[in-house]
Every structure is written in structure tokens, then in C-alpha cells.
GROMACS .gro file of C-alpha atoms in nm:
model
  233
    1MET     CA    1  -0.811  -2.698  -0.222
    2ARG     CA    2  -0.788  -2.465   0.078
    3GLU     CA    3  -0.457  -2.626   0.181
    4PHE     CA    4  -0.317  -2.575  -0.170
    5GLY     CA    5  -0.424  -2.210  -0.167
    6SER     CA    6  -0.263  -2.151   0.172
    7ARG     CA    7   0.063  -2.296   0.041
    8ILE     CA    8   0.054  -2.065  -0.260
    9ALA     CA    9  -0.010  -1.771  -0.026
   10ALA     CA   10   0.291  -1.865   0.186
   11ILE     CA   11   0.512  -1.906  -0.121
   12LEU     CA   12   0.408  -1.568  -0.262
   13THR     CA   13   0.468  -1.398   0.072
   14LEU     CA   14   0.815  -1.548   0.112
   15LEU     CA   15   0.898  -1.474  -0.253
   16GLY     CA   16   0.790  -1.114  -0.212
   17LEU     CA   17   1.000  -1.072   0.102
   18MET     CA   18   1.303  -1.227  -0.068
   19MET     CA   19   1.267  -0.999  -0.372
   20ILE     CA   20   1.230  -0.696  -0.145
   21GLY     CA   21   1.555  -0.792   0.026
   22ILE     CA   22   1.725  -0.819  -0.313
   23THR     CA   23   1.582  -0.482  -0.415
   24LEU     CA   24   1.722  -0.309  -0.108
   25TRP     CA   25   2.058  -0.479  -0.150
   26LEU     CA   26   2.079  -0.369  -0.514
   27GLY     CA   27   1.958  -0.022  -0.422
   28PHE     CA   28   2.239   0.029  -0.171
   29THR     CA   29   2.520  -0.155  -0.351
   30TRP     CA   30   2.454  -0.174  -0.727
   31ALA     CA   31   2.245   0.131  -0.818
   32PRO     CA   32   2.468   0.421  -0.925
   33ASP     CA   33   2.495   0.756  -0.753
   34VAL     CA   34   2.281   1.043  -0.878
   35ASN     CA   35   2.413   1.375  -1.005
   36PRO     CA   36   2.505   1.575  -0.692
   37ASP     CA   37   2.428   1.898  -0.879
   38ASP     CA   38   2.061   1.798  -0.903
   39TRP     CA   39   2.013   1.677  -0.543
   40HIS     CA   40   2.080   1.846  -0.211
   41ALA     CA   41   2.139   1.507  -0.043
   42PRO     CA   42   2.245   1.267  -0.325
   43GLU     CA   43   2.300   0.959  -0.107
   44ALA     CA   44   1.963   0.997   0.064
   45TYR     CA   45   1.784   0.919  -0.263
   46ARG     CA   46   1.837   0.547  -0.195
   47ILE     CA   47   1.552   0.550   0.057
   48LEU     CA   48   1.325   0.594  -0.244
   49PHE     CA   49   1.384   0.227  -0.333
   50TRP     CA   50   1.164   0.159  -0.030
   51HIS     CA   51   0.942   0.466  -0.047
   52VAL     CA   52   0.812   0.433  -0.404
   53PRO     CA   53   0.727   0.058  -0.395
   54THR     CA   54   0.547   0.090  -0.061
   55ALA     CA   55   0.343   0.378  -0.202
   56TRP     CA   56   0.223   0.155  -0.485
   57ALA     CA   57   0.156  -0.124  -0.236
   58CYS     CA   58  -0.063   0.121  -0.044
   59PHE     CA   59  -0.253   0.201  -0.366
   60ASN     CA   60  -0.306  -0.173  -0.420
   61ALA     CA   61  -0.441  -0.203  -0.067
   62ALA     CA   62  -0.680   0.084  -0.141
   63ALA     CA   63  -0.802  -0.101  -0.452
   64ILE     CA   64  -0.862  -0.415  -0.243
   65LEU     CA   65  -1.046  -0.201   0.013
   66PHE     CA   66  -1.261  -0.055  -0.267
   67ILE     CA   67  -1.353  -0.396  -0.411
   68GLY     CA   68  -1.434  -0.538  -0.071
   69SER     CA   69  -1.632  -0.232   0.036
   70GLY     CA   70  -1.836  -0.239  -0.284
   71ALA     CA   71  -1.907  -0.612  -0.257
   72TRP     CA   72  -2.033  -0.570   0.098
   73PHE     CA   73  -2.220  -0.241   0.050
   74ILE     CA   74  -2.404  -0.351  -0.264
   75LYS     CA   75  -2.445  -0.729  -0.226
   76ARG     CA   76  -2.380  -0.797   0.144
   77LEU     CA   77  -2.118  -1.053   0.044
   78GLU     CA   78  -1.916  -1.188   0.337
   79TRP     CA   79  -1.601  -1.227   0.129
   80GLY     CA   80  -1.634  -0.860   0.044
   81TRP     CA   81  -1.621  -0.765   0.409
   82ARG     CA   82  -1.312  -0.981   0.457
   83LEU     CA   83  -1.142  -0.799   0.168
   84HIS     CA   84  -1.249  -0.467   0.317
   85VAL     CA   85  -1.079  -0.553   0.647
   86VAL     CA   86  -0.765  -0.683   0.475
   87GLY     CA   87  -0.743  -0.376   0.252
   88ALA     CA   88  -0.775  -0.141   0.548
   89ASN     CA   89  -0.506  -0.324   0.746
   90LEU     CA   90  -0.260  -0.335   0.456
   91GLY     CA   91  -0.338   0.025   0.366
   92LEU     CA   92  -0.239   0.129   0.717
   93VAL     CA   93   0.082  -0.078   0.716
   94TYR     CA   94   0.207   0.049   0.382
   95GLY     CA   95   0.071   0.396   0.440
   96LEU     CA   96   0.284   0.420   0.753
   97CYS     CA   97   0.587   0.294   0.557
   98VAL     CA   98   0.539   0.581   0.313
   99MET     CA   99   0.462   0.839   0.580
  100ILE     CA  100   0.782   0.751   0.767
  101SER     CA  101   1.024   0.713   0.475
  102GLY     CA  102   0.897   1.020   0.287
  103PRO     CA  103   0.952   1.276   0.566
  104LEU     CA  104   1.292   1.121   0.645
  105TRP     CA  105   1.401   1.183   0.288
  106GLY     CA  106   1.230   1.523   0.272
  107THR     CA  107   1.410   1.642   0.583
  108VAL     CA  108   1.753   1.599   0.426
  109GLU     CA  109   1.658   1.677   0.065
  110TRP     CA  110   1.410   1.963   0.112
  111GLY     CA  111   1.511   2.082   0.456
  112THR     CA  112   1.159   2.008   0.584
  113PRO     CA  113   0.972   1.679   0.643
  114TRP     CA  114   0.645   1.808   0.500
  115ASP     CA  115   0.505   2.072   0.267
  116LEU     CA  116   0.141   2.161   0.333
  117THR     CA  117   0.119   2.331  -0.008
  118ASP     CA  118   0.194   2.007  -0.194
  119VAL     CA  119  -0.133   1.841  -0.299
  120ARG     CA  120   0.010   1.491  -0.340
  121LEU     CA  121   0.154   1.482   0.010
  122ASN     CA  122  -0.176   1.591   0.161
  123THR     CA  123  -0.401   1.357  -0.041
  124PHE     CA  124  -0.179   1.061   0.048
  125ALA     CA  125  -0.186   1.160   0.415
  126ILE     CA  126  -0.568   1.159   0.403
  127LEU     CA  127  -0.563   0.817   0.234
  128ALA     CA  128  -0.342   0.676   0.511
  129GLY     CA  129  -0.563   0.848   0.769
  130ILE     CA  130  -0.870   0.672   0.628
  131SER     CA  131  -0.699   0.334   0.673
  132LEU     CA  132  -0.612   0.427   1.032
  133TYR     CA  133  -0.973   0.531   1.098
  134LEU     CA  134  -1.106   0.204   0.957
  135VAL     CA  135  -0.864  -0.019   1.149
  136MET     CA  136  -0.942   0.159   1.475
  137GLY     CA  137  -1.314   0.148   1.396
  138HIS     CA  138  -1.307  -0.226   1.327
  139GLN     CA  139  -1.147  -0.283   1.666
  140GLY     CA  140  -1.356  -0.038   1.865
  141GLN     CA  141  -1.707  -0.071   1.718
  142ALA     CA  142  -1.959  -0.353   1.733
  143ASP     CA  143  -1.958  -0.575   1.425
  144ASN     CA  144  -2.306  -0.536   1.277
  145GLU     CA  145  -2.455  -0.439   0.941
  146GLU     CA  146  -2.492  -0.072   1.032
  147THR     CA  147  -2.126  -0.024   1.125
  148ARG     CA  148  -2.015  -0.233   0.829
  149ASP     CA  149  -2.219  -0.011   0.595
  150THR     CA  150  -2.058   0.299   0.744
  151PHE     CA  151  -1.704   0.164   0.711
  152ALA     CA  152  -1.772   0.032   0.360
  153ALA     CA  153  -1.892   0.378   0.252
  154VAL     CA  154  -1.571   0.530   0.388
  155GLY     CA  155  -1.370   0.267   0.200
  156LEU     CA  156  -1.546   0.349  -0.125
  157PHE     CA  157  -1.481   0.720  -0.076
  158GLY     CA  158  -1.117   0.663   0.017
  159PHE     CA  159  -1.037   0.500  -0.317
  160LEU     CA  160  -1.118   0.827  -0.495
  161LEU     CA  161  -0.799   0.964  -0.342
  162VAL     CA  162  -0.586   0.712  -0.532
  163PRO     CA  163  -0.627   0.856  -0.886
  164LEU     CA  164  -0.621   1.207  -0.737
  165THR     CA  165  -0.290   1.133  -0.562
  166ILE     CA  166  -0.140   0.976  -0.875
  167ALA     CA  167  -0.246   1.267  -1.094
  168ALA     CA  168  -0.154   1.537  -0.843
  169ILE     CA  169   0.212   1.568  -0.941
  170ARG     CA  170   0.113   1.603  -1.306
  171ILE     CA  171  -0.161   1.860  -1.243
  172TRP     CA  172  -0.017   2.049  -0.944
  173GLU     CA  173   0.357   1.995  -0.970
  174ASN     CA  174   0.512   2.147  -0.661
  175ARG     CA  175   0.776   2.001  -0.431
  176HIS     CA  176   0.718   1.627  -0.477
  177PRO     CA  177   0.945   1.465  -0.742
  178PRO     CA  178   0.786   1.389  -1.082
  179PRO     CA  179   0.675   1.034  -1.178
  180ILE     CA  180   0.955   0.787  -1.241
  181ILE     CA  181   0.792   0.700  -1.577
  182ASN     CA  182   0.647   0.970  -1.799
  183SER     CA  183   0.319   0.942  -1.985
  184ASP     CA  184   0.508   0.857  -2.309
  185GLY     CA  185   0.688   0.566  -2.139
  186SER     CA  186   1.020   0.746  -2.105
  187SER     CA  187   1.207   0.815  -1.782
  188THR     CA  188   1.463   1.068  -1.667
  189LEU     CA  189   1.614   0.815  -1.425
  190ASP     CA  190   1.929   0.616  -1.495
  191SER     CA  191   1.835   0.277  -1.641
  192GLN     CA  192   1.991   0.089  -1.348
  193ILE     CA  193   1.806   0.301  -1.093
  194LEU     CA  194   1.480   0.251  -1.284
  195LEU     CA  195   1.537  -0.124  -1.302
  196VAL     CA  196   1.586  -0.154  -0.925
  197MET     CA  197   1.285   0.070  -0.861
  198LEU     CA  198   1.061  -0.143  -1.084
  199LEU     CA  199   1.190  -0.461  -0.919
  200GLY     CA  200   1.087  -0.312  -0.585
  201VAL     CA  201   0.739  -0.229  -0.714
  202ILE     CA  202   0.691  -0.583  -0.849
  203SER     CA  203   0.825  -0.733  -0.525
  204PHE     CA  204   0.574  -0.548  -0.311
  205GLN     CA  205   0.290  -0.641  -0.548
  206ILE     CA  206   0.374  -1.008  -0.496
  207LEU     CA  207   0.398  -0.957  -0.121
  208VAL     CA  208   0.059  -0.784  -0.109
  209ILE     CA  209  -0.106  -1.070  -0.299
  210GLY     CA  210   0.045  -1.323  -0.058
  211GLN     CA  211  -0.060  -1.119   0.245
  212VAL     CA  212  -0.416  -1.082   0.118
  213MET     CA  213  -0.446  -1.455   0.061
  214ILE     CA  214  -0.304  -1.541   0.404
  215ARG     CA  215  -0.524  -1.291   0.585
  216TYR     CA  216  -0.828  -1.412   0.393
  217TYR     CA  217  -0.766  -1.772   0.500
  218ILE     CA  218  -0.714  -1.658   0.859
  219SER     CA  219  -1.048  -1.474   0.847
  220GLU     CA  220  -1.218  -1.790   0.723
  221LEU     CA  221  -1.067  -1.994   1.006
  222GLU     CA  222  -1.172  -1.732   1.262
  223GLU     CA  223  -1.527  -1.741   1.128
  224ARG     CA  224  -1.539  -2.120   1.144
  225LEU     CA  225  -1.404  -2.113   1.500
  226THR     CA  226  -1.670  -1.859   1.600
  227ASN     CA  227  -1.945  -2.077   1.451
  228ILE     CA  228  -1.813  -2.383   1.637
  229GLN     CA  229  -1.800  -2.191   1.965
  230THR     CA  230  -2.156  -2.068   1.908
  231LYS     CA  231  -2.282  -2.422   1.855
  232ILE     CA  232  -2.100  -2.544   2.166
  233ASP     CA  233  -2.247  -2.264   2.377
   0.00000   0.00000   0.00000
């Protein structure tokens, strides 16, 4: 059963990577140009085919972190701690993807890489910072129940930033572009652009699932190896 699950994880990971490659290819070759009258740097918008999907992947990682943190903090479940660690690691990876691609686009479109008055930018930066804190803490602190409780509490708190970040551009619309899909299901984007964007979002969801499964199996193997080494010693 474990071998079958690991194969599924590998397939999902490879499928996600392939779909991401297709998304980027379509984004740079098939997606139409945007109206130059509405954008300061029309061609630079294509980086958003990477930026938006990785942002949603980061939100998924935060949800995984929340579930794992809750399972450990409330029930002391070992699988919960594994999910906590995986969620923190993926949150950092995809958070960095967003924090790099966003300022690159902002520099050419806005004339500045960051706007401290924009709530969404700042809440997302804090969310990525929490993942960084957790990853560094996991590596630098002793692995015991006390430290796990502390990190799990931080993981639970960090998830609160996800709905706040999503809602920020609706409540405090400032510099950040509006949502690609409105609350009524409509969109101001060209249908081809929207199609490629949604393909990218789905691709990264598949990749995240595959990565979580792979990392979970690796954690199980590491735990078994530790137990074997303890018995030998």
C-alpha cells in the first residue's frame, strides 16, 4: 500500500510539473497581449502566470500547516506534526516564489517593487515570514513537545492571514490588482488569459498534493530509520 501511494505521489508531482511547463509556454506564446493603455508595462504582465498560481499554492501550504498544527496541538498526533513541517516548508518555497515574482513585476509596472500602504502585500509578507520562522526553528531548536507546541501555535495563527490576505484587495483596494474572478463569477480578463491562469492554478494544486505525499513518505522513512538506529545503539 505504501509503495502504491509513493507511486501516486511521484505521478502527481511529475504531472504538476508538466502542466506548469505547459502553462508557462501558453502564457508566453498563446495568451494575447493586454491593452497597452491600461498597463504601464504590458509585456511584463506575463509573469503573473507564475505569480498568481504560486500565491494560491502558498495558501494551500498554509492550510496544510493549519491542519497539521491543529492535529498536533490538540491531539498530539504524529501525522499532524509531519503535515505541520511539510506545510511550513512548502509555504516558504512558494512564498519566496511570490515574493520574488511580485516585486519584479511591480518594479516595471508600478515603478516600485513594494508599497507599504498596500494591506495585501504586507499580510502576505508576514505569512511568508511565518513560514521562514518555522523552517528555521525546526532546524535550530530541539525537537520536543514544548517546541512543537510553540511552532504549532504559530502555525495556527499564521493561517488567519490567509482569509485576511484574500479579502484585503476587496476591503482595502489600493495598488494590488483586483481578483482575477469577481464575486459574481465574472472576470475582466480576456478569456484566453483567464484560461491559462486557471490552468496554472490547477497545475500548482496538483504539484502541491504530490509534494505533500512525497515529503510525508520521506518523513515516515526517516522516523523508521531513527527507530532502527535507536534499537541498534
